[in-house]
CSV table of C-alpha atoms in Angstrom, one decimal:
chain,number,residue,atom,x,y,z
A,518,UNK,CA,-5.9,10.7,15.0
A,519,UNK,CA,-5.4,7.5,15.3
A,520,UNK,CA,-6.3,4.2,13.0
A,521,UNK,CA,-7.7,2.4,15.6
A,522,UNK,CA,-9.7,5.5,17.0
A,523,UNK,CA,-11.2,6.0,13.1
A,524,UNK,CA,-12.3,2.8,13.3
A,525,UNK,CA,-14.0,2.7,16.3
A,526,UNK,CA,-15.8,6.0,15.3
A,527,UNK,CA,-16.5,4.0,11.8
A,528,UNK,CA,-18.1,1.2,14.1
A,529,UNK,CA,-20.1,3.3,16.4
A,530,UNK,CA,-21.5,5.9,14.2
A,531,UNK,CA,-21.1,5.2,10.5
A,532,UNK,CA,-24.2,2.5,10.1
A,533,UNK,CA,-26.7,5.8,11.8
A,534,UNK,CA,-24.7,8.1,9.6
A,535,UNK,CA,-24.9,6.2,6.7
A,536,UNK,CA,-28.4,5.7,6.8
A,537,UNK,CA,-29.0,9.6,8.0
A,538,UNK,CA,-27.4,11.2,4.9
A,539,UNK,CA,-29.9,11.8,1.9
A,540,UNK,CA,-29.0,9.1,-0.8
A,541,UNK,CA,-26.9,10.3,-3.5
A,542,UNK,CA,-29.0,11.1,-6.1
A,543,UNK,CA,-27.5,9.0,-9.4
A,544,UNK,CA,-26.7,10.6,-12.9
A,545,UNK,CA,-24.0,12.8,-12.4
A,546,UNK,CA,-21.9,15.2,-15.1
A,547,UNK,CA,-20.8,12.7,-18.0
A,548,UNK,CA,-18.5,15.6,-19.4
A,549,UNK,CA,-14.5,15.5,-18.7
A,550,UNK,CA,-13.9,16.6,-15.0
A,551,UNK,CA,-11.7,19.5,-14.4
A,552,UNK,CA,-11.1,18.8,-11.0
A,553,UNK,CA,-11.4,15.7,-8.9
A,554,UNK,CA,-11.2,14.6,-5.0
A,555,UNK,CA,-9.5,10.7,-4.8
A,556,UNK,CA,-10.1,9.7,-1.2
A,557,UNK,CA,-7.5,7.3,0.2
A,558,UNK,CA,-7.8,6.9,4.3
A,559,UNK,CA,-5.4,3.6,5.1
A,560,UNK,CA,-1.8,2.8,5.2
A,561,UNK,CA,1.0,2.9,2.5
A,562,UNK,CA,0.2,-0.4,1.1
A,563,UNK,CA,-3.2,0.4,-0.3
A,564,UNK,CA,-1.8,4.3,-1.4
A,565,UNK,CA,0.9,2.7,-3.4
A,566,UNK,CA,-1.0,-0.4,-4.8
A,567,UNK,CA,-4.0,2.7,-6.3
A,568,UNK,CA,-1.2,4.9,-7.9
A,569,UNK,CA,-1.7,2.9,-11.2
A,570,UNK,CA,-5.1,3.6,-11.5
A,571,UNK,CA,-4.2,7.8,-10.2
A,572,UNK,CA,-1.9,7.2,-13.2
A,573,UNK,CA,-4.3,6.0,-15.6
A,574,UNK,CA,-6.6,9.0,-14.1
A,575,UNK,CA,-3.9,11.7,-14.6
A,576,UNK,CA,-3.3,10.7,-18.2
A,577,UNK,CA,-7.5,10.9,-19.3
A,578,UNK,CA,-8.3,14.3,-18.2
A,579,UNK,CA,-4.7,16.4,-18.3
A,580,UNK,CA,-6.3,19.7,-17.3
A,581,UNK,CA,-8.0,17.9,-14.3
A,582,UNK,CA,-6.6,19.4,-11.3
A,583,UNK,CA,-6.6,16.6,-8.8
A,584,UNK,CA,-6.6,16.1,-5.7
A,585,UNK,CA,-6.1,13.3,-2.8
A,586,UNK,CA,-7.6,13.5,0.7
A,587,UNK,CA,-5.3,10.5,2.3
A,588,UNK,CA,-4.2,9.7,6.3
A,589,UNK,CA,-1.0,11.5,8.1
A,590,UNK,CA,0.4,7.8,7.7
A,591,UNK,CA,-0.1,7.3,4.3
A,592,UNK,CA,-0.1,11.1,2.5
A,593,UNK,CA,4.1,11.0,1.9
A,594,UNK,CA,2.9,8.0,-0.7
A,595,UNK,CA,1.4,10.3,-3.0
A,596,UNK,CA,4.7,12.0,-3.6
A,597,UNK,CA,5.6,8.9,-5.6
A,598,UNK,CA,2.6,9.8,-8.5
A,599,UNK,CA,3.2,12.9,-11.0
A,600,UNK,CA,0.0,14.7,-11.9
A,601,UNK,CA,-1.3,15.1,-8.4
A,602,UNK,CA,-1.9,18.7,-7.5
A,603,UNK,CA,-2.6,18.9,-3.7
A,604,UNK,CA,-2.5,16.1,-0.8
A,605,UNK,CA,-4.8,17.2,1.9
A,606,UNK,CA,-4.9,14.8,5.3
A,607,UNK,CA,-8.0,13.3,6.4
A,608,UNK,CA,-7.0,13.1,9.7
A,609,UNK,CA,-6.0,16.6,10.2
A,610,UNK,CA,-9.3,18.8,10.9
A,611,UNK,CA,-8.3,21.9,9.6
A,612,UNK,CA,-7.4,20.2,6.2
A,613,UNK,CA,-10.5,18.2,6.1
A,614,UNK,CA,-12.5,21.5,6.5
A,615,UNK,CA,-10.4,23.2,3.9
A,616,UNK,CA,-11.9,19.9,1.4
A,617,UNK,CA,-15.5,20.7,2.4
A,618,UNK,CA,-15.4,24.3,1.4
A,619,UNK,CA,-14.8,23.3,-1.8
A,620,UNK,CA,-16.1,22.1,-4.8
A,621,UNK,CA,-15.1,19.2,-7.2
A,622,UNK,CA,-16.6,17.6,-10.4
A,623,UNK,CA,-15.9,14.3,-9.4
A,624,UNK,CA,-14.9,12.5,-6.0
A,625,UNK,CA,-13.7,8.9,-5.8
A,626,UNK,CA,-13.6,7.5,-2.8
A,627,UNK,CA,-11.1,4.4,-2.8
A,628,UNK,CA,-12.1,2.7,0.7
A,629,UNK,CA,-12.9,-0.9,0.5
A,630,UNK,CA,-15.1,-1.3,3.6
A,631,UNK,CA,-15.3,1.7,6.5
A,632,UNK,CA,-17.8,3.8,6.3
A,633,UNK,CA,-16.5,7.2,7.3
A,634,UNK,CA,-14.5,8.3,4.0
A,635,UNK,CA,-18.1,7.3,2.0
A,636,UNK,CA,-20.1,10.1,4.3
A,637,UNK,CA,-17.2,12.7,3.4
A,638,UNK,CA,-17.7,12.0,0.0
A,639,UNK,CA,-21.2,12.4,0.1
A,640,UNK,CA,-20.6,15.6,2.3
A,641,UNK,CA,-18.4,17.4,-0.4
A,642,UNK,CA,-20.0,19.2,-3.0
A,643,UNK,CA,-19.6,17.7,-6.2
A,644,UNK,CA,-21.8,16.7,-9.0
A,645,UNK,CA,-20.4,13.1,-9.0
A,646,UNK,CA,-19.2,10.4,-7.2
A,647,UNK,CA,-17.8,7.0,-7.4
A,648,UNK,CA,-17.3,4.4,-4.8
A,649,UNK,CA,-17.3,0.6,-3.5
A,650,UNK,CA,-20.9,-0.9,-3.1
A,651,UNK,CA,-20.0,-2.3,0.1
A,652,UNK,CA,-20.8,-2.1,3.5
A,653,UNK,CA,-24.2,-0.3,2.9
A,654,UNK,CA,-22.9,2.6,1.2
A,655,UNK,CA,-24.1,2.0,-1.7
A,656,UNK,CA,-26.3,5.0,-1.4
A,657,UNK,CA,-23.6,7.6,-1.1
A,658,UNK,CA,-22.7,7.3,-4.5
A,659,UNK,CA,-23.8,8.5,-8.1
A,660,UNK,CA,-21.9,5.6,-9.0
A,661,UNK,CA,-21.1,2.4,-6.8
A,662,UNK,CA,-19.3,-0.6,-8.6
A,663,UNK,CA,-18.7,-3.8,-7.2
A,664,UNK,CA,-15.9,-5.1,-4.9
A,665,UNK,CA,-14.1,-8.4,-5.0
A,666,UNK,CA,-12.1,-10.1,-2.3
A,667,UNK,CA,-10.2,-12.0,-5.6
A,668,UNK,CA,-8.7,-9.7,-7.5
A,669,UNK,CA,-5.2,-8.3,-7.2
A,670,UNK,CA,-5.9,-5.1,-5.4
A,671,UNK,CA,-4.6,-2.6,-8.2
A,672,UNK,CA,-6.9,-3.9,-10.6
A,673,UNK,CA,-9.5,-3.1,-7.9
A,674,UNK,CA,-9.1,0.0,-7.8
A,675,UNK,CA,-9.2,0.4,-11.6
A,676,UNK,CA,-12.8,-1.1,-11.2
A,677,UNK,CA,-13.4,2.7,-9.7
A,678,UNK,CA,-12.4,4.1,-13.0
A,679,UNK,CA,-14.6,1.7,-15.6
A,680,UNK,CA,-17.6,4.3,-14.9
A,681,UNK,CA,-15.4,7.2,-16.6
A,682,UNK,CA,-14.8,4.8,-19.4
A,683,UNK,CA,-10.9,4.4,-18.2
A,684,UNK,CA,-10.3,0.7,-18.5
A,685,UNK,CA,-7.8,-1.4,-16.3
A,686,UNK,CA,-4.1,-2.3,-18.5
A,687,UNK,CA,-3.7,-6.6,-18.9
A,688,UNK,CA,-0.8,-5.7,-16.6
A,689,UNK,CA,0.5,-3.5,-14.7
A,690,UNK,CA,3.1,-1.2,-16.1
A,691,UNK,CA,6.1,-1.4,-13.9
A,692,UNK,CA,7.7,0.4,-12.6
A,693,UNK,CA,5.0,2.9,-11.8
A,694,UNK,CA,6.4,5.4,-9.0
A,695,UNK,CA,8.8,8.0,-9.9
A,696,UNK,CA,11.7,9.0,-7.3
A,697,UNK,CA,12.2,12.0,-6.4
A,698,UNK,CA,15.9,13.1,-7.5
A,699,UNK,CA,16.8,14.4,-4.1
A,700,UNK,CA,15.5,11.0,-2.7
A,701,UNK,CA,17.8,8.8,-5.0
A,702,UNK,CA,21.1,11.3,-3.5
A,703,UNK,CA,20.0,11.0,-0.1
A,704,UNK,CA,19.6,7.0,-1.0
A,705,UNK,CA,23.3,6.7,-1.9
A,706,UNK,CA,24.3,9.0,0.9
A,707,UNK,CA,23.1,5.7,3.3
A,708,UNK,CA,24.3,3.2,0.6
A,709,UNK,CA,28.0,4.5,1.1
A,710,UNK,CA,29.0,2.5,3.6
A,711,UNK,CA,28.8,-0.8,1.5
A,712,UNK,CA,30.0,0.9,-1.7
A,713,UNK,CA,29.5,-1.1,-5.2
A,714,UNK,CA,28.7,-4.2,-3.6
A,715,UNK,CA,24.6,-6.4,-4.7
A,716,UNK,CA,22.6,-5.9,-1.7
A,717,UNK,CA,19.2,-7.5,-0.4
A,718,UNK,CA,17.1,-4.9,1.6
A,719,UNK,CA,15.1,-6.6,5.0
A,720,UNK,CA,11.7,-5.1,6.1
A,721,UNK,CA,11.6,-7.3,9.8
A,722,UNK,CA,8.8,-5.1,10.9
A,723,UNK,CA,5.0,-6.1,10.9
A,724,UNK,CA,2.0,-3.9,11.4
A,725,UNK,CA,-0.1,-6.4,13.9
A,726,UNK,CA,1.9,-9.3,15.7
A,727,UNK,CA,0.0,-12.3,13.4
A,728,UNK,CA,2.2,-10.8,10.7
A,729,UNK,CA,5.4,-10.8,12.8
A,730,UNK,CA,8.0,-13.3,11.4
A,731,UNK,CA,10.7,-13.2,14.9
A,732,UNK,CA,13.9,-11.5,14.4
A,733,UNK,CA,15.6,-14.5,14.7
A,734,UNK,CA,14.1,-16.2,11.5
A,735,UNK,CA,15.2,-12.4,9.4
A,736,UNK,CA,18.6,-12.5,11.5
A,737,UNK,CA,19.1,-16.1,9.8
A,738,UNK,CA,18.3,-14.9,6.4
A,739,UNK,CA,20.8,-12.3,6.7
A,740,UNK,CA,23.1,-14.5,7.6
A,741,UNK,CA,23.0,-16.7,4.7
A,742,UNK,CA,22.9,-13.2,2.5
A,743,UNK,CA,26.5,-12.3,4.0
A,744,UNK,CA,27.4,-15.6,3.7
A,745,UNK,CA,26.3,-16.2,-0.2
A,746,UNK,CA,28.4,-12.7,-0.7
A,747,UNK,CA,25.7,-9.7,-0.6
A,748,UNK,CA,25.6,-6.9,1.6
A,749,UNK,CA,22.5,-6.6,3.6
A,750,UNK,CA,20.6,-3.2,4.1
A,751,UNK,CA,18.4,-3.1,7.3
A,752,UNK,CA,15.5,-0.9,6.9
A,753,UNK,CA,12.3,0.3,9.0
A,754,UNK,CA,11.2,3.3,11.1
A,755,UNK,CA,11.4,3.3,15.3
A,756,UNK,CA,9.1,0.3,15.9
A,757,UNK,CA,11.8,-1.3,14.2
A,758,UNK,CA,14.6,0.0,15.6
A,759,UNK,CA,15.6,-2.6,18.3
A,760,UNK,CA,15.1,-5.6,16.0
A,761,UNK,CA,17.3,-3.8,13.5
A,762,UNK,CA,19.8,-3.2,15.6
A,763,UNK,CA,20.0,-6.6,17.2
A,764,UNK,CA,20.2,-8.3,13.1
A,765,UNK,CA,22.7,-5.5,12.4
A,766,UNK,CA,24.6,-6.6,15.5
A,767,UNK,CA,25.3,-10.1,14.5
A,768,UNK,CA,25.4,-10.1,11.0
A,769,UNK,CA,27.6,-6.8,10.0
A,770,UNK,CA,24.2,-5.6,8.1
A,771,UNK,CA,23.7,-1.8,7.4
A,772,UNK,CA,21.3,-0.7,9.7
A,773,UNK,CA,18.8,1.8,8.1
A,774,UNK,CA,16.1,1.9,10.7
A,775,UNK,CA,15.1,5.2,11.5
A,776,UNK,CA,17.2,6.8,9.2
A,777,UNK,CA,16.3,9.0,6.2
A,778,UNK,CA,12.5,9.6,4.7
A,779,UNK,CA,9.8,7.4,3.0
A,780,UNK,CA,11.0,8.7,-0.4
A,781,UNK,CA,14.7,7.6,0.6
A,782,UNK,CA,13.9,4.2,1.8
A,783,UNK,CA,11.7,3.6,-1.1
A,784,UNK,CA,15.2,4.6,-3.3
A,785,UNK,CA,17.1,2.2,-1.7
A,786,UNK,CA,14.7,-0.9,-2.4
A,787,UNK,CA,15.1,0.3,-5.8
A,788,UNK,CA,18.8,-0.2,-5.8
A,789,UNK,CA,18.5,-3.4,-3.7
A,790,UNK,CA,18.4,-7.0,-5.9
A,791,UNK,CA,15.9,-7.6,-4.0
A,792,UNK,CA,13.2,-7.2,-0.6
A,793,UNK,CA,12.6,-9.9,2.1
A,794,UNK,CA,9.7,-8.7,3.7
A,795,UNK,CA,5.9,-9.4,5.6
A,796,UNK,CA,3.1,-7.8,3.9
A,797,UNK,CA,3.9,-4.0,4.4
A,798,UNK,CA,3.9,-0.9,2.5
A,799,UNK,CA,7.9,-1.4,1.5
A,800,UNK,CA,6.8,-4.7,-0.3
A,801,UNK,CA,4.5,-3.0,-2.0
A,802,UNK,CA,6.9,-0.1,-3.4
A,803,UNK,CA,9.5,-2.7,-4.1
A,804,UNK,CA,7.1,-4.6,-6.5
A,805,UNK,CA,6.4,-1.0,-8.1
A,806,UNK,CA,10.0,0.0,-8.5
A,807,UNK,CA,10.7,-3.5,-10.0
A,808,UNK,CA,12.6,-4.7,-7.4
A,809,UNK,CA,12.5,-8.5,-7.0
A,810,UNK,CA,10.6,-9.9,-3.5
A,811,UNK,CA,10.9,-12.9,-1.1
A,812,UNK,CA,7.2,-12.1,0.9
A,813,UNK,CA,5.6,-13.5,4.1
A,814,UNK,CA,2.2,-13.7,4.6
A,815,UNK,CA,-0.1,-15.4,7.1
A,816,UNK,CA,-3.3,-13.9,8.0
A,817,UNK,CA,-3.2,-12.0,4.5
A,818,UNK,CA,-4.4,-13.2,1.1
A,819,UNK,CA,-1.5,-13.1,-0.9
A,820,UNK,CA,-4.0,-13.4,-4.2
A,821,UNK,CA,-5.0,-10.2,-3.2
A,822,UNK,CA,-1.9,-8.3,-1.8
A,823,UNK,CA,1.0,-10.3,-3.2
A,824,UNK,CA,3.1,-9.1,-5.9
A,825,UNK,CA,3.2,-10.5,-9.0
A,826,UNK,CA,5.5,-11.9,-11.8
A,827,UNK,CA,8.3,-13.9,-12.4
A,828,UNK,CA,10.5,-12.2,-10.2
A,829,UNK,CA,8.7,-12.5,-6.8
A,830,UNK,CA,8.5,-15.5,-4.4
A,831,UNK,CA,5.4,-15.5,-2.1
A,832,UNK,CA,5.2,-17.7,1.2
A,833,UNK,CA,1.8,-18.3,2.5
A,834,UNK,CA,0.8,-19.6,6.0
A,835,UNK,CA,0.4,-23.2,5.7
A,836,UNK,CA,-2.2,-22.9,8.5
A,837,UNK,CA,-5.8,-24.5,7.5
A,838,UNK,CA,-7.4,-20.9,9.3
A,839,UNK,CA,-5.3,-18.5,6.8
A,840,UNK,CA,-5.4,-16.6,5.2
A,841,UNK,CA,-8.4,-15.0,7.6
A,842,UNK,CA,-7.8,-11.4,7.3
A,843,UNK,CA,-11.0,-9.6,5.4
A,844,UNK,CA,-11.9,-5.9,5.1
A,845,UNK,CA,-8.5,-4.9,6.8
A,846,UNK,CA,-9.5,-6.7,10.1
A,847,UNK,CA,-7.9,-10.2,11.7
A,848,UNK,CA,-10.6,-12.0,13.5
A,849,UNK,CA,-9.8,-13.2,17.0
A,850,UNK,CA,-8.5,-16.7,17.0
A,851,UNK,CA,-7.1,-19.8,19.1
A,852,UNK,CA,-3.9,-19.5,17.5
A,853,UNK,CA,-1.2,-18.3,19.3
A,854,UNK,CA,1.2,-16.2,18.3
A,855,UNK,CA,2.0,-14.8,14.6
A,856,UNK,CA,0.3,-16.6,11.8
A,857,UNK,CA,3.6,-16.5,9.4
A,858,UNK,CA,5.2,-20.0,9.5
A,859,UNK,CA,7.5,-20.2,6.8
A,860,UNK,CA,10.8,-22.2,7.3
A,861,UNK,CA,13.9,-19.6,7.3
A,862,UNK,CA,16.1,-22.0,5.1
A,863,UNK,CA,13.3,-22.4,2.6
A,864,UNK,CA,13.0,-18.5,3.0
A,865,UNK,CA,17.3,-18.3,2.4
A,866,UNK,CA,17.4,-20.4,-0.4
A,867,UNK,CA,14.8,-18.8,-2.5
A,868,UNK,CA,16.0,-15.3,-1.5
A,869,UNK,CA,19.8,-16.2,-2.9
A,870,UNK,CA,18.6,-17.7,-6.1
A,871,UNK,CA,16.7,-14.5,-7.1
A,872,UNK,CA,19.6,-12.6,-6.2
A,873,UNK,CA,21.5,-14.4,-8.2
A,874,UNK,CA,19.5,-14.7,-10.9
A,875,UNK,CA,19.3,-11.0,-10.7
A,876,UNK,CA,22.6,-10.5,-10.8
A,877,UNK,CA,23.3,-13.1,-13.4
A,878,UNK,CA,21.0,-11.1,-15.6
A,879,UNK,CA,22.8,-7.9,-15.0
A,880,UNK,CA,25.7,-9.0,-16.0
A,881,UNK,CA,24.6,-10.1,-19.0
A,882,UNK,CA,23.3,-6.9,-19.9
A,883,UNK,CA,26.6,-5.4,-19.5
């Protein structure tokens, strides 16, 4: 099913559903779950940004058998977090009927906004649940906790956890996905081609066109990459195929696109000195394998999705409108075309002083 399709269902019939459904009647089980339902409809971005908190929930209950009900596009993310012992798809209705038959202590449901994931928690039997207080749905939980548009979105998500008594780390540990081995072999299987040499991975993809940067601007950046002495590593799936391909043409860069799995590509950022990329799921796994990042963003808070730390550069929209984008929805505007303005030598020159940096530092550690 699509994303677009969920939402329209969301928009049509969650507020009648919502109101429908008995409220949620408050004072669940206190004791130590021993098994647990974490919802997580959405794309990459937001699976990979909550594994610090699944972390955090793995390591309080150890005999808890969880369990994650995600999207077909974002499930493959969850391979990334030890501890999780099933990863049902919440798009599939087969799987979603196989979550209803059962039974859990304890569901979280980690949607921000929509409404549809906050009537399947309240649809599954379980003695408690925790969720957002936004959007009306409120009701659906034993426990709703409060949302805000400011915080850095992990430690959002760790706000679902402060009514188990789990509190949020001052910062993040990092890294915090684990590769699969076979991943990291099928990583240097693609990486062969440029040998030994420092790389920088490109991302030149965008999930909406207000995020779109123009090939031309990333074919520029690569340029300056080859030219300051690193490889560059071309990744992305089909959509990005064409744009890859035309970077790859006139630069010499390794074109990835299409090629190998999530798990692979998210090995070769970690190998990379560093990620150029919009906001996308790839940023968001190269700031959780500790991979330095040069990030775009226009109609996207970067307070909210933007890595952090010394080691990431951030562009924002200069564009009085942005960042506009709330609840995972860009309003319609007078603006045309993408919203991401940066310059592409400003972009160049930041991008080779972290690599060099990095590389400086690894030498050192030699």
């Amino acid at each position: 099913m699509q994303p677009t399709l969920l939402k329209k269902i969301d928009a049509i019939a969650g507020p009648l559903l919502v109101h429908l459904l008995p409220r949620r009647r408050r004072g669940g089980a206190t004791t130590a779950p021993q098994s647990a339902l974490v919802i997580r409809p959405g794309g990459i971005g937001d699976a990979i940004l909550l594994i610090p908190a699944l972390r955090a929930l793995v390591s309080a209950y150890p005999s808890c058998r969880i369990e994650v009900l995600a999207e077909t596009r974002n499930a493959a993310a969850f391979q990334f977090c030890p501890g999780i012992h099933a990863v049902h798809r919440y798009d599939v209705p087969g799987e979603l009927a196989g979550v209803l038959r059962s039974r859990y202590d304890l569901v979280i449901d980690t949607e921000q906004w929509y409404r549809l994931s906050a009537l399947v928690s309240r649809v599954v039997r379980a003695r408690r649940s925790i969720g957002f207080a936004t959007n009306g749905r409120k009701r659906l939980f034993t426990d709703a906790v409060p949302y805000a548009l400011e915080d850095y979105e992990p430690y959002s998500f760790f706000r679902l956890l402060a009514p188990l008594g789990i509190e949020a780390p001052s910062a993040l540990p990092v890294p915090f996905l684990t590769l699969p081995p076979d991943a990291v072999e099928g990583a240097a299987r693609l990486l062969a081609f440029i040998g030994e040499r420092p790389f920088v991975a490109l991302f030149p993809g965008a999930s909406v066109p207000r995020k779109e940067w123009g090939i031309g601007r990333f074919r520029q950046v690569a340029s300056s990459a080859v030219l300051a002495g690193y490889a560059v590593v071309l990744l992305g799936g089909e959509g990005e195929a064409e744009a890859c391909e035309m970077i790859a043409r006139s630069t010499g860069a390794l074109d990835l696109a299409g090629k190998g799995s999530l798990a692979e590509s998210a090995a070769v950022i970690g190998a990379a000195k560093a990620l150029l990329s919009g906001d996308s799921g790839l940023l968001h796994i190269a700031a959780a394998l500790g991979t330095p990042t040069v990030s775009l963003f226009g109609p996207s808070d970067p307070v909210k999705w933007a890595p952090k730390g010394d080691c990431h550069r951030v562009f924002a929209s200069a564009l009085s409108c942005a960042p506009c984008s709330r609840w995972g929805t860009i309003p319609a505007c007078s603006h045309e075309g993408s919203c991401v303005d940066a310059d592409p030598s400003e972009v160049s020159r930041a991008l080779i002083r972290l690599l060099d940096e990095r590389c400086a530092a690894a030498a050192t550690l030699q």
